[in-house]
């Protein structure tokens, strides 16, 4: 087997070389287009040209040589389970993390019952919902704009009383 492109005679031997844009294969004789480092990840030599490829978690750019991170989270190719899990992109891959309002229980994310665990901020009643909670108020109170605080209703001032004479507001 001789050299595929250029051959330089040396004392008692020879060295193979390659034209510009080619590199010498590990066999020391064959030249291919992949050797010039044109591909950022993988290169397949074909006759007269080459094909770049990418490792798992990467996509080939329109330039045909550059590999970019495949954001599985925005591309919808992740295996996370919303709403319990949130997809977090990493370079070349992704991870699934428990969403707000959920906690890891072994291998899966479980809803946190903020009401029974006492982590809610409600001033009167708390109702657990999937991933969160809602506050409510006792009779005679209205939920404030913050969604947490209950404000006493003055039925005498707002005209919702049923008094025929004098109205005296009481708490609730």
Short mmCIF file of N, CA and C in Angstrom, two decimals:
data_model
loop_
_atom_site.label_atom_id
_atom_site.label_comp_id
_atom_site.label_asym_id
_atom_site.label_seq_id
_atom_site.Cartn_x
_atom_site.Cartn_y
_atom_site.Cartn_z
N UNK A 1 0.79 -1.18 0.00
CA UNK A 1 0.00 0.00 0.00
C UNK A 1 0.84 1.24 0.00
N UNK A 2 0.65 2.03 -1.03
CA UNK A 2 1.35 3.31 -1.12
C UNK A 2 0.51 4.43 -0.54
N UNK A 3 0.97 5.63 -0.74
CA UNK A 3 0.29 6.82 -0.24
C UNK A 3 -0.87 7.18 -1.17
N UNK A 4 -1.95 7.69 -0.58
CA UNK A 4 -3.12 8.02 -1.40
C UNK A 4 -2.99 9.38 -2.08
N UNK A 5 -2.12 10.27 -1.57
CA UNK A 5 -1.99 11.58 -2.21
C UNK A 5 -0.54 11.94 -2.50
N UNK A 6 0.26 12.23 -1.49
CA UNK A 6 1.66 12.61 -1.75
C UNK A 6 2.60 11.67 -1.02
N UNK A 7 3.75 11.45 -1.63
CA UNK A 7 4.75 10.57 -1.05
C UNK A 7 6.10 11.28 -1.08
N UNK A 8 6.77 11.31 0.07
CA UNK A 8 8.09 11.93 0.16
C UNK A 8 9.09 10.82 0.47
N UNK A 9 10.09 10.69 -0.40
CA UNK A 9 11.11 9.67 -0.23
C UNK A 9 12.06 10.11 0.87
N UNK A 10 12.36 9.18 1.78
CA UNK A 10 13.33 9.44 2.82
C UNK A 10 14.39 8.35 2.73
N UNK A 11 15.48 8.51 3.44
CA UNK A 11 16.57 7.55 3.40
C UNK A 11 16.07 6.20 3.93
N UNK A 12 15.90 5.24 3.06
CA UNK A 12 15.48 3.89 3.40
C UNK A 12 13.98 3.75 3.65
N UNK A 13 13.19 4.82 3.43
CA UNK A 13 11.76 4.72 3.69
C UNK A 13 11.02 5.80 2.91
N UNK A 14 9.82 6.14 3.33
CA UNK A 14 9.01 7.21 2.72
C UNK A 14 8.01 7.72 3.76
N UNK A 15 7.46 8.91 3.53
CA UNK A 15 6.40 9.48 4.36
C UNK A 15 5.26 9.89 3.45
N UNK A 16 4.05 9.58 3.88
CA UNK A 16 2.87 9.99 3.13
C UNK A 16 2.41 11.36 3.62
N UNK A 17 1.81 12.10 2.73
CA UNK A 17 1.27 13.42 3.06
C UNK A 17 -0.05 13.62 2.36
N UNK A 18 -0.71 14.69 2.72
CA UNK A 18 -2.02 14.98 2.16
C UNK A 18 -2.07 16.40 1.62
N UNK A 19 -2.94 16.59 0.64
CA UNK A 19 -3.16 17.91 0.08
C UNK A 19 -3.91 18.78 1.09
N UNK A 20 -3.95 20.08 0.84
CA UNK A 20 -4.65 21.01 1.71
C UNK A 20 -6.13 20.61 1.84
N UNK A 21 -6.66 20.66 3.09
CA UNK A 21 -8.05 20.27 3.34
C UNK A 21 -8.20 18.80 3.66
N UNK A 22 -7.11 18.05 3.60
CA UNK A 22 -7.15 16.62 3.91
C UNK A 22 -6.21 16.35 5.08
N UNK A 23 -6.41 15.22 5.74
CA UNK A 23 -5.53 14.80 6.83
C UNK A 23 -5.23 13.32 6.69
N UNK A 24 -4.09 12.93 7.20
CA UNK A 24 -3.64 11.55 7.12
C UNK A 24 -4.39 10.69 8.12
N UNK A 25 -4.95 9.57 7.66
CA UNK A 25 -5.62 8.61 8.53
C UNK A 25 -4.61 7.91 9.42
N UNK A 26 -5.13 7.15 10.38
CA UNK A 26 -4.27 6.41 11.31
C UNK A 26 -3.44 5.35 10.62
N UNK A 27 -3.84 4.94 9.39
CA UNK A 27 -3.04 3.94 8.66
C UNK A 27 -1.76 4.52 8.09
N UNK A 28 -1.61 5.85 8.18
CA UNK A 28 -0.39 6.50 7.72
C UNK A 28 -0.28 6.65 6.23
N UNK A 29 -1.31 6.23 5.47
CA UNK A 29 -1.22 6.27 4.02
C UNK A 29 -2.43 6.94 3.37
N UNK A 30 -3.60 6.79 3.96
CA UNK A 30 -4.85 7.28 3.36
C UNK A 30 -5.16 8.69 3.86
N UNK A 31 -5.59 9.53 2.93
CA UNK A 31 -5.98 10.90 3.28
C UNK A 31 -7.50 11.00 3.24
N UNK A 32 -8.06 11.79 4.17
CA UNK A 32 -9.50 12.03 4.12
C UNK A 32 -9.80 13.46 4.52
N UNK A 33 -11.01 13.89 4.20
CA UNK A 33 -11.42 15.26 4.45
C UNK A 33 -11.75 15.54 5.91
N UNK A 34 -11.92 14.52 6.73
CA UNK A 34 -12.29 14.72 8.12
C UNK A 34 -11.13 15.19 9.00
N UNK A 35 -9.96 15.02 8.57
CA UNK A 35 -8.82 15.31 9.42
C UNK A 35 -8.56 16.77 9.69
N UNK A 36 -9.18 17.65 8.96
CA UNK A 36 -8.90 19.08 9.13
C UNK A 36 -9.64 19.72 10.28
N UNK A 37 -10.39 18.96 11.06
CA UNK A 37 -11.11 19.52 12.18
C UNK A 37 -12.28 20.39 11.78
N UNK A 38 -12.87 20.11 10.62
CA UNK A 38 -13.97 20.95 10.13
C UNK A 38 -15.26 20.71 10.92
N UNK A 39 -15.46 19.50 11.42
CA UNK A 39 -16.66 19.17 12.18
C UNK A 39 -16.40 19.37 13.67
N UNK A 40 -17.39 19.92 14.37
CA UNK A 40 -17.19 20.16 15.80
C UNK A 40 -17.31 18.90 16.65
N UNK A 41 -18.02 17.85 16.15
CA UNK A 41 -18.15 16.64 16.95
C UNK A 41 -17.76 15.38 16.19
N UNK A 42 -18.56 14.92 15.26
CA UNK A 42 -18.22 13.69 14.54
C UNK A 42 -18.11 13.96 13.05
N UNK A 43 -17.27 13.19 12.39
CA UNK A 43 -17.07 13.34 10.95
C UNK A 43 -17.02 11.97 10.31
N UNK A 44 -17.78 11.80 9.22
CA UNK A 44 -17.75 10.56 8.45
C UNK A 44 -17.16 10.88 7.09
N UNK A 45 -16.04 10.24 6.79
CA UNK A 45 -15.39 10.46 5.49
C UNK A 45 -16.15 9.70 4.41
N UNK A 46 -16.47 10.37 3.34
CA UNK A 46 -17.08 9.73 2.18
C UNK A 46 -16.22 10.07 0.97
N UNK A 47 -16.41 9.37 -0.11
CA UNK A 47 -15.56 9.60 -1.27
C UNK A 47 -15.75 11.01 -1.81
N UNK A 48 -14.67 11.77 -1.73
CA UNK A 48 -14.67 13.13 -2.26
C UNK A 48 -15.24 14.18 -1.33
N UNK A 49 -15.77 13.77 -0.18
CA UNK A 49 -16.34 14.76 0.75
C UNK A 49 -16.42 14.16 2.15
N UNK A 50 -17.21 14.76 3.01
CA UNK A 50 -17.38 14.30 4.38
C UNK A 50 -18.77 14.72 4.86
N UNK A 51 -19.23 14.07 5.94
CA UNK A 51 -20.52 14.40 6.54
C UNK A 51 -20.29 14.59 8.04
N UNK A 52 -20.66 15.77 8.56
CA UNK A 52 -20.55 16.03 9.99
C UNK A 52 -21.78 15.49 10.71
N UNK A 53 -21.57 15.09 11.93
CA UNK A 53 -22.66 14.61 12.77
C UNK A 53 -22.51 15.11 14.18
N UNK A 54 -23.51 14.87 14.99
CA UNK A 54 -23.52 15.36 16.37
C UNK A 54 -23.82 14.24 17.35
N UNK A 55 -23.30 14.39 18.54
CA UNK A 55 -23.57 13.45 19.63
C UNK A 55 -25.01 13.64 20.12
N UNK A 56 -25.50 12.67 20.91
CA UNK A 56 -26.84 12.79 21.49
C UNK A 56 -26.94 14.09 22.28
N UNK A 57 -28.08 14.77 22.16
CA UNK A 57 -28.30 16.01 22.87
C UNK A 57 -27.87 17.24 22.10
N UNK A 58 -27.39 17.05 20.87
CA UNK A 58 -26.95 18.16 20.03
C UNK A 58 -27.62 18.07 18.67
N UNK A 59 -27.74 19.21 18.00
CA UNK A 59 -28.30 19.28 16.65
C UNK A 59 -27.30 19.95 15.73
N UNK A 60 -27.25 19.46 14.48
CA UNK A 60 -26.34 20.02 13.48
C UNK A 60 -26.89 21.35 12.99
N UNK A 61 -26.04 22.37 13.02
CA UNK A 61 -26.40 23.72 12.59
C UNK A 61 -26.56 23.75 11.07
N UNK A 62 -27.18 24.80 10.58
CA UNK A 62 -27.39 24.97 9.13
C UNK A 62 -26.07 25.03 8.37
N UNK A 63 -24.96 25.38 9.04
CA UNK A 63 -23.66 25.43 8.35
C UNK A 63 -23.12 24.03 8.03
N UNK A 64 -23.78 22.99 8.59
CA UNK A 64 -23.41 21.61 8.29
C UNK A 64 -22.18 21.11 9.02
N UNK A 65 -21.57 21.94 9.87
CA UNK A 65 -20.36 21.52 10.57
C UNK A 65 -20.42 21.72 12.08
N UNK A 66 -21.24 22.65 12.53
CA UNK A 66 -21.30 23.02 13.95
C UNK A 66 -22.44 22.29 14.65
N UNK A 67 -22.16 21.77 15.83
CA UNK A 67 -23.19 21.14 16.66
C UNK A 67 -23.57 22.09 17.78
N UNK A 68 -24.87 22.30 17.95
CA UNK A 68 -25.39 23.15 19.01
C UNK A 68 -26.24 22.32 19.96
N UNK A 69 -26.31 22.79 21.21
CA UNK A 69 -27.12 22.11 22.21
C UNK A 69 -28.57 22.03 21.74
N UNK A 70 -29.16 20.86 21.87
CA UNK A 70 -30.58 20.67 21.58
C UNK A 70 -31.34 20.94 22.87
N UNK A 71 -32.11 22.02 22.91
CA UNK A 71 -32.88 22.33 24.12
C UNK A 71 -34.13 21.46 24.13
N UNK A 72 -34.02 20.32 24.80
CA UNK A 72 -35.12 19.36 24.85
C UNK A 72 -36.35 19.95 25.55
N UNK A 73 -36.13 20.92 26.42
CA UNK A 73 -37.24 21.52 27.18
C UNK A 73 -38.15 22.34 26.26
N UNK A 74 -37.58 23.18 25.41
CA UNK A 74 -38.40 23.99 24.51
C UNK A 74 -38.81 23.18 23.29
N UNK A 75 -38.03 22.16 22.94
CA UNK A 75 -38.35 21.34 21.77
C UNK A 75 -39.37 20.25 22.04
N UNK A 76 -39.72 20.05 23.30
CA UNK A 76 -40.75 19.06 23.65
C UNK A 76 -40.28 17.62 23.58
N UNK A 77 -38.97 17.39 23.57
CA UNK A 77 -38.47 16.01 23.48
C UNK A 77 -38.02 15.48 24.84
N UNK A 78 -38.32 16.21 25.92
CA UNK A 78 -37.95 15.76 27.26
C UNK A 78 -38.97 14.72 27.76
N UNK A 79 -38.63 14.08 28.87
CA UNK A 79 -39.51 13.06 29.45
C UNK A 79 -40.05 13.49 30.82
N UNK A 80 -39.99 14.80 31.11
CA UNK A 80 -40.52 15.30 32.38
C UNK A 80 -42.04 15.25 32.34
N UNK A 81 -42.65 15.20 33.53
CA UNK A 81 -44.12 15.09 33.64
C UNK A 81 -44.71 16.36 34.25
N UNK A 82 -45.09 17.33 33.40
CA UNK A 82 -45.75 18.53 33.94
C UNK A 82 -47.13 18.17 34.47
N UNK A 83 -47.72 18.83 35.42
CA UNK A 83 -47.17 20.02 36.07
C UNK A 83 -46.25 19.70 37.24
N UNK A 84 -46.17 18.42 37.63
CA UNK A 84 -45.35 18.06 38.79
C UNK A 84 -43.87 18.36 38.58
N UNK A 85 -43.39 18.14 37.36
CA UNK A 85 -41.97 18.31 37.07
C UNK A 85 -41.75 19.43 36.06
N UNK A 86 -40.61 20.12 36.23
CA UNK A 86 -40.21 21.17 35.32
C UNK A 86 -38.92 20.73 34.63
N UNK A 87 -38.86 20.91 33.32
CA UNK A 87 -37.68 20.54 32.54
C UNK A 87 -36.63 21.65 32.66
N UNK A 88 -35.39 21.26 32.95
CA UNK A 88 -34.27 22.20 33.03
C UNK A 88 -33.23 21.76 32.00
N UNK A 89 -32.96 22.62 31.02
CA UNK A 89 -31.99 22.28 29.98
C UNK A 89 -30.58 22.31 30.55
N UNK A 90 -29.77 21.32 30.15
CA UNK A 90 -28.34 21.30 30.45
C UNK A 90 -27.62 21.12 29.12
N UNK A 91 -26.33 21.37 29.08
CA UNK A 91 -25.58 21.24 27.84
C UNK A 91 -25.58 19.76 27.42
N UNK A 92 -26.21 19.48 26.29
CA UNK A 92 -26.25 18.12 25.77
C UNK A 92 -27.31 17.23 26.37
N UNK A 93 -28.10 17.76 27.29
CA UNK A 93 -29.11 16.92 27.93
C UNK A 93 -30.15 17.79 28.63
N UNK A 94 -30.83 17.23 29.64
CA UNK A 94 -31.82 17.95 30.44
C UNK A 94 -32.00 17.20 31.75
N UNK A 95 -32.58 17.89 32.74
CA UNK A 95 -32.95 17.24 33.98
C UNK A 95 -34.39 17.62 34.30
N UNK A 96 -35.05 16.79 35.08
CA UNK A 96 -36.40 17.09 35.54
C UNK A 96 -36.32 17.44 37.02
N UNK A 97 -36.90 18.59 37.37
CA UNK A 97 -36.92 19.03 38.76
C UNK A 97 -38.37 19.20 39.20
N UNK A 98 -38.60 19.05 40.50
CA UNK A 98 -39.96 19.24 41.01
C UNK A 98 -40.36 20.71 40.86
N UNK A 99 -41.56 20.93 40.35
CA UNK A 99 -42.09 22.28 40.19
C UNK A 99 -42.42 22.86 41.56
N UNK A 100 -42.61 24.20 41.60
CA UNK A 100 -43.05 24.84 42.84
C UNK A 100 -44.34 24.20 43.30
N UNK A 101 -44.43 23.94 44.60
CA UNK A 101 -45.62 23.30 45.15
C UNK A 101 -45.53 21.79 45.18
N UNK A 102 -44.39 21.23 44.75
CA UNK A 102 -44.18 19.79 44.74
C UNK A 102 -42.86 19.47 45.43
N UNK A 103 -42.77 18.26 45.95
CA UNK A 103 -41.55 17.82 46.62
C UNK A 103 -41.20 16.41 46.14
N UNK A 104 -39.91 16.12 46.06
CA UNK A 104 -39.46 14.80 45.60
C UNK A 104 -39.76 13.76 46.68
N UNK A 105 -40.46 12.71 46.28
CA UNK A 105 -40.80 11.61 47.18
C UNK A 105 -40.23 10.34 46.55
N UNK A 106 -38.98 10.08 46.82
CA UNK A 106 -38.32 8.92 46.20
C UNK A 106 -37.91 9.26 44.78
N UNK A 107 -38.71 8.81 43.81
CA UNK A 107 -38.38 9.05 42.41
C UNK A 107 -39.41 9.92 41.69
N UNK A 108 -40.46 10.35 42.40
CA UNK A 108 -41.48 11.17 41.74
C UNK A 108 -41.79 12.40 42.59
N UNK A 109 -42.38 13.40 41.95
CA UNK A 109 -42.73 14.64 42.64
C UNK A 109 -44.18 14.56 43.11
N UNK A 110 -44.38 14.84 44.37
CA UNK A 110 -45.70 14.77 44.99
C UNK A 110 -46.14 16.18 45.39
N UNK A 111 -47.45 16.42 45.33
CA UNK A 111 -48.02 17.70 45.72
C UNK A 111 -47.75 17.96 47.21
N UNK A 112 -47.33 19.19 47.52
CA UNK A 112 -47.19 19.60 48.92
C UNK A 112 -48.54 20.13 49.37
N UNK A 113 -49.06 19.60 50.48
CA UNK A 113 -50.31 20.12 51.04
C UNK A 113 -49.94 21.26 51.99
N UNK A 114 -49.90 22.47 51.43
CA UNK A 114 -49.49 23.63 52.20
C UNK A 114 -50.42 23.89 53.38
N UNK A 115 -51.68 23.51 53.24
CA UNK A 115 -52.66 23.74 54.32
C UNK A 115 -52.37 22.87 55.53
N UNK A 116 -52.20 21.57 55.32
CA UNK A 116 -51.98 20.68 56.46
C UNK A 116 -50.55 20.80 57.01
N UNK A 117 -49.61 21.26 56.18
CA UNK A 117 -48.23 21.40 56.67
C UNK A 117 -48.01 22.76 57.33
N UNK A 118 -49.00 23.66 57.23
CA UNK A 118 -48.89 24.96 57.89
C UNK A 118 -48.00 25.96 57.18
N UNK A 119 -47.70 25.71 55.91
CA UNK A 119 -46.82 26.63 55.17
C UNK A 119 -47.61 27.66 54.36
N UNK A 120 -48.94 27.64 54.51
CA UNK A 120 -49.76 28.64 53.81
C UNK A 120 -49.74 29.95 54.59
N UNK A 121 -50.18 31.04 53.95
CA UNK A 121 -50.22 32.35 54.58
C UNK A 121 -51.65 32.82 54.84
N UNK A 122 -52.62 31.92 54.72
CA UNK A 122 -54.03 32.30 54.84
C UNK A 122 -54.36 32.76 56.26
N UNK A 123 -55.21 33.81 56.37
CA UNK A 123 -55.61 34.29 57.70
C UNK A 123 -56.83 33.54 58.22
N UNK A 124 -57.65 32.93 57.34
CA UNK A 124 -58.83 32.20 57.80
C UNK A 124 -58.78 30.74 57.35
N UNK A 125 -59.23 30.45 56.12
CA UNK A 125 -59.28 29.06 55.67
C UNK A 125 -58.32 28.84 54.50
N UNK A 126 -57.87 27.60 54.40
CA UNK A 126 -56.94 27.22 53.34
C UNK A 126 -57.49 25.99 52.63
N UNK A 127 -57.46 26.01 51.30
CA UNK A 127 -57.87 24.85 50.50
C UNK A 127 -56.69 24.43 49.63
N UNK A 128 -56.23 23.20 49.83
CA UNK A 128 -55.11 22.71 49.01
C UNK A 128 -55.60 22.44 47.59
N UNK A 129 -54.79 22.84 46.62
CA UNK A 129 -55.04 22.52 45.22
C UNK A 129 -53.76 21.92 44.66
N UNK A 130 -53.83 21.35 43.48
CA UNK A 130 -52.66 20.71 42.89
C UNK A 130 -51.56 21.74 42.64
N UNK A 131 -50.46 21.59 43.35
CA UNK A 131 -49.30 22.46 43.17
C UNK A 131 -49.37 23.77 43.92
N UNK A 132 -50.48 24.07 44.57
CA UNK A 132 -50.59 25.35 45.28
C UNK A 132 -51.73 25.26 46.29
N UNK A 133 -52.28 26.40 46.67
CA UNK A 133 -53.41 26.45 47.60
C UNK A 133 -54.17 27.75 47.37
N UNK A 134 -55.40 27.83 47.88
CA UNK A 134 -56.18 29.07 47.84
C UNK A 134 -56.69 29.37 49.23
N UNK A 135 -56.82 30.67 49.51
CA UNK A 135 -57.31 31.12 50.80
C UNK A 135 -58.79 31.47 50.68
N UNK A 136 -59.50 31.32 51.78
CA UNK A 136 -60.90 31.69 51.85
C UNK A 136 -61.19 32.38 53.18
N UNK A 137 -62.37 32.92 53.31
CA UNK A 137 -62.73 33.68 54.50
C UNK A 137 -64.01 33.15 55.12
N UNK A 138 -64.11 33.37 56.41
CA UNK A 138 -65.33 33.02 57.15
C UNK A 138 -66.44 33.98 56.76
N UNK A 139 -67.68 33.60 57.11
CA UNK A 139 -68.84 34.44 56.83
C UNK A 139 -68.65 35.81 57.47
N UNK A 140 -68.97 36.85 56.71
CA UNK A 140 -68.84 38.21 57.21
C UNK A 140 -67.50 38.83 56.90
N UNK A 141 -66.66 38.11 56.17
CA UNK A 141 -65.35 38.62 55.78
C UNK A 141 -65.19 38.47 54.28
N UNK A 142 -64.38 39.33 53.68
CA UNK A 142 -64.07 39.26 52.25
C UNK A 142 -62.57 39.09 52.07
N UNK A 143 -62.19 38.29 51.09
CA UNK A 143 -60.78 38.07 50.78
C UNK A 143 -60.20 39.33 50.17
N UNK A 144 -59.08 39.78 50.72
CA UNK A 144 -58.41 40.98 50.22
C UNK A 144 -57.77 40.74 48.86
N UNK A 145 -57.32 41.82 48.24
CA UNK A 145 -56.71 41.74 46.90
C UNK A 145 -55.41 40.95 46.90
N UNK A 146 -54.80 40.78 48.09
CA UNK A 146 -53.56 39.98 48.17
C UNK A 146 -53.84 38.49 48.11
N UNK A 147 -55.14 38.10 48.16
CA UNK A 147 -55.51 36.69 48.09
C UNK A 147 -55.22 35.92 49.36
N UNK A 148 -54.82 36.60 50.42
CA UNK A 148 -54.42 35.95 51.67
C UNK A 148 -55.22 36.48 52.86
N UNK A 149 -55.31 37.81 52.95
CA UNK A 149 -55.90 38.48 54.10
C UNK A 149 -57.42 38.55 53.99
N UNK A 150 -58.11 38.31 55.10
CA UNK A 150 -59.56 38.45 55.16
C UNK A 150 -59.90 39.76 55.87
N UNK A 151 -60.75 40.55 55.25
CA UNK A 151 -61.17 41.84 55.80
C UNK A 151 -62.62 41.75 56.25
N UNK A 152 -62.89 42.28 57.45
CA UNK A 152 -64.22 42.25 58.01
C UNK A 152 -65.14 43.15 57.19
N UNK A 153 -66.36 42.68 56.94
CA UNK A 153 -67.35 43.44 56.19
C UNK A 153 -68.21 44.21 57.18
N UNK A 154 -68.34 45.52 56.99
CA UNK A 154 -69.22 46.34 57.84
C UNK A 154 -70.56 46.43 57.13
N UNK A 155 -71.47 45.53 57.51
CA UNK A 155 -72.77 45.45 56.85
C UNK A 155 -73.60 46.71 57.06
N UNK A 156 -73.35 47.42 58.14
CA UNK A 156 -74.08 48.67 58.40
C UNK A 156 -73.68 49.73 57.38
N UNK A 157 -72.40 49.84 57.10
CA UNK A 157 -71.91 50.87 56.17
C UNK A 157 -72.20 50.53 54.72
N UNK A 158 -72.16 49.24 54.37
CA UNK A 158 -72.35 48.90 52.95
C UNK A 158 -73.81 48.67 52.58
N UNK A 159 -74.72 48.76 53.55
CA UNK A 159 -76.14 48.67 53.27
C UNK A 159 -76.68 47.27 53.08
N UNK A 160 -75.93 46.26 53.50
CA UNK A 160 -76.41 44.88 53.33
C UNK A 160 -77.10 44.36 54.60
N UNK A 161 -77.32 45.24 55.59
CA UNK A 161 -77.97 44.81 56.83
C UNK A 161 -79.48 44.72 56.65
N UNK A 162 -80.15 44.05 57.59
CA UNK A 162 -81.61 43.89 57.56
C UNK A 162 -82.26 44.61 58.75
N UNK A 163 -81.56 45.58 59.27
CA UNK A 163 -82.07 46.28 60.46
C UNK A 163 -83.14 47.29 60.04
N UNK A 164 -84.20 47.40 60.89
CA UNK A 164 -85.25 48.37 60.60
C UNK A 164 -85.02 49.66 61.38
N UNK A 165 -84.23 49.60 62.41
CA UNK A 165 -83.98 50.77 63.26
C UNK A 165 -82.49 51.11 63.23
N UNK A 166 -81.77 50.79 64.27
CA UNK A 166 -80.36 51.11 64.41
C UNK A 166 -79.52 49.87 64.05
N UNK A 167 -78.45 50.09 63.32
CA UNK A 167 -77.55 48.97 62.92
C UNK A 167 -76.27 49.10 63.71
N UNK A 168 -75.86 48.01 64.32
CA UNK A 168 -74.58 47.95 65.02
C UNK A 168 -73.77 46.80 64.40
N UNK A 169 -72.64 47.15 63.85
CA UNK A 169 -71.80 46.13 63.21
C UNK A 169 -71.11 45.30 64.28
N UNK A 170 -71.03 43.98 64.03
CA UNK A 170 -70.25 43.09 64.88
C UNK A 170 -69.23 42.38 64.00
N UNK A 171 -68.20 41.87 64.62
CA UNK A 171 -67.15 41.19 63.84
C UNK A 171 -67.76 39.94 63.18
N UNK A 172 -67.54 39.86 61.88
CA UNK A 172 -68.03 38.72 61.11
C UNK A 172 -69.41 38.98 60.66
#
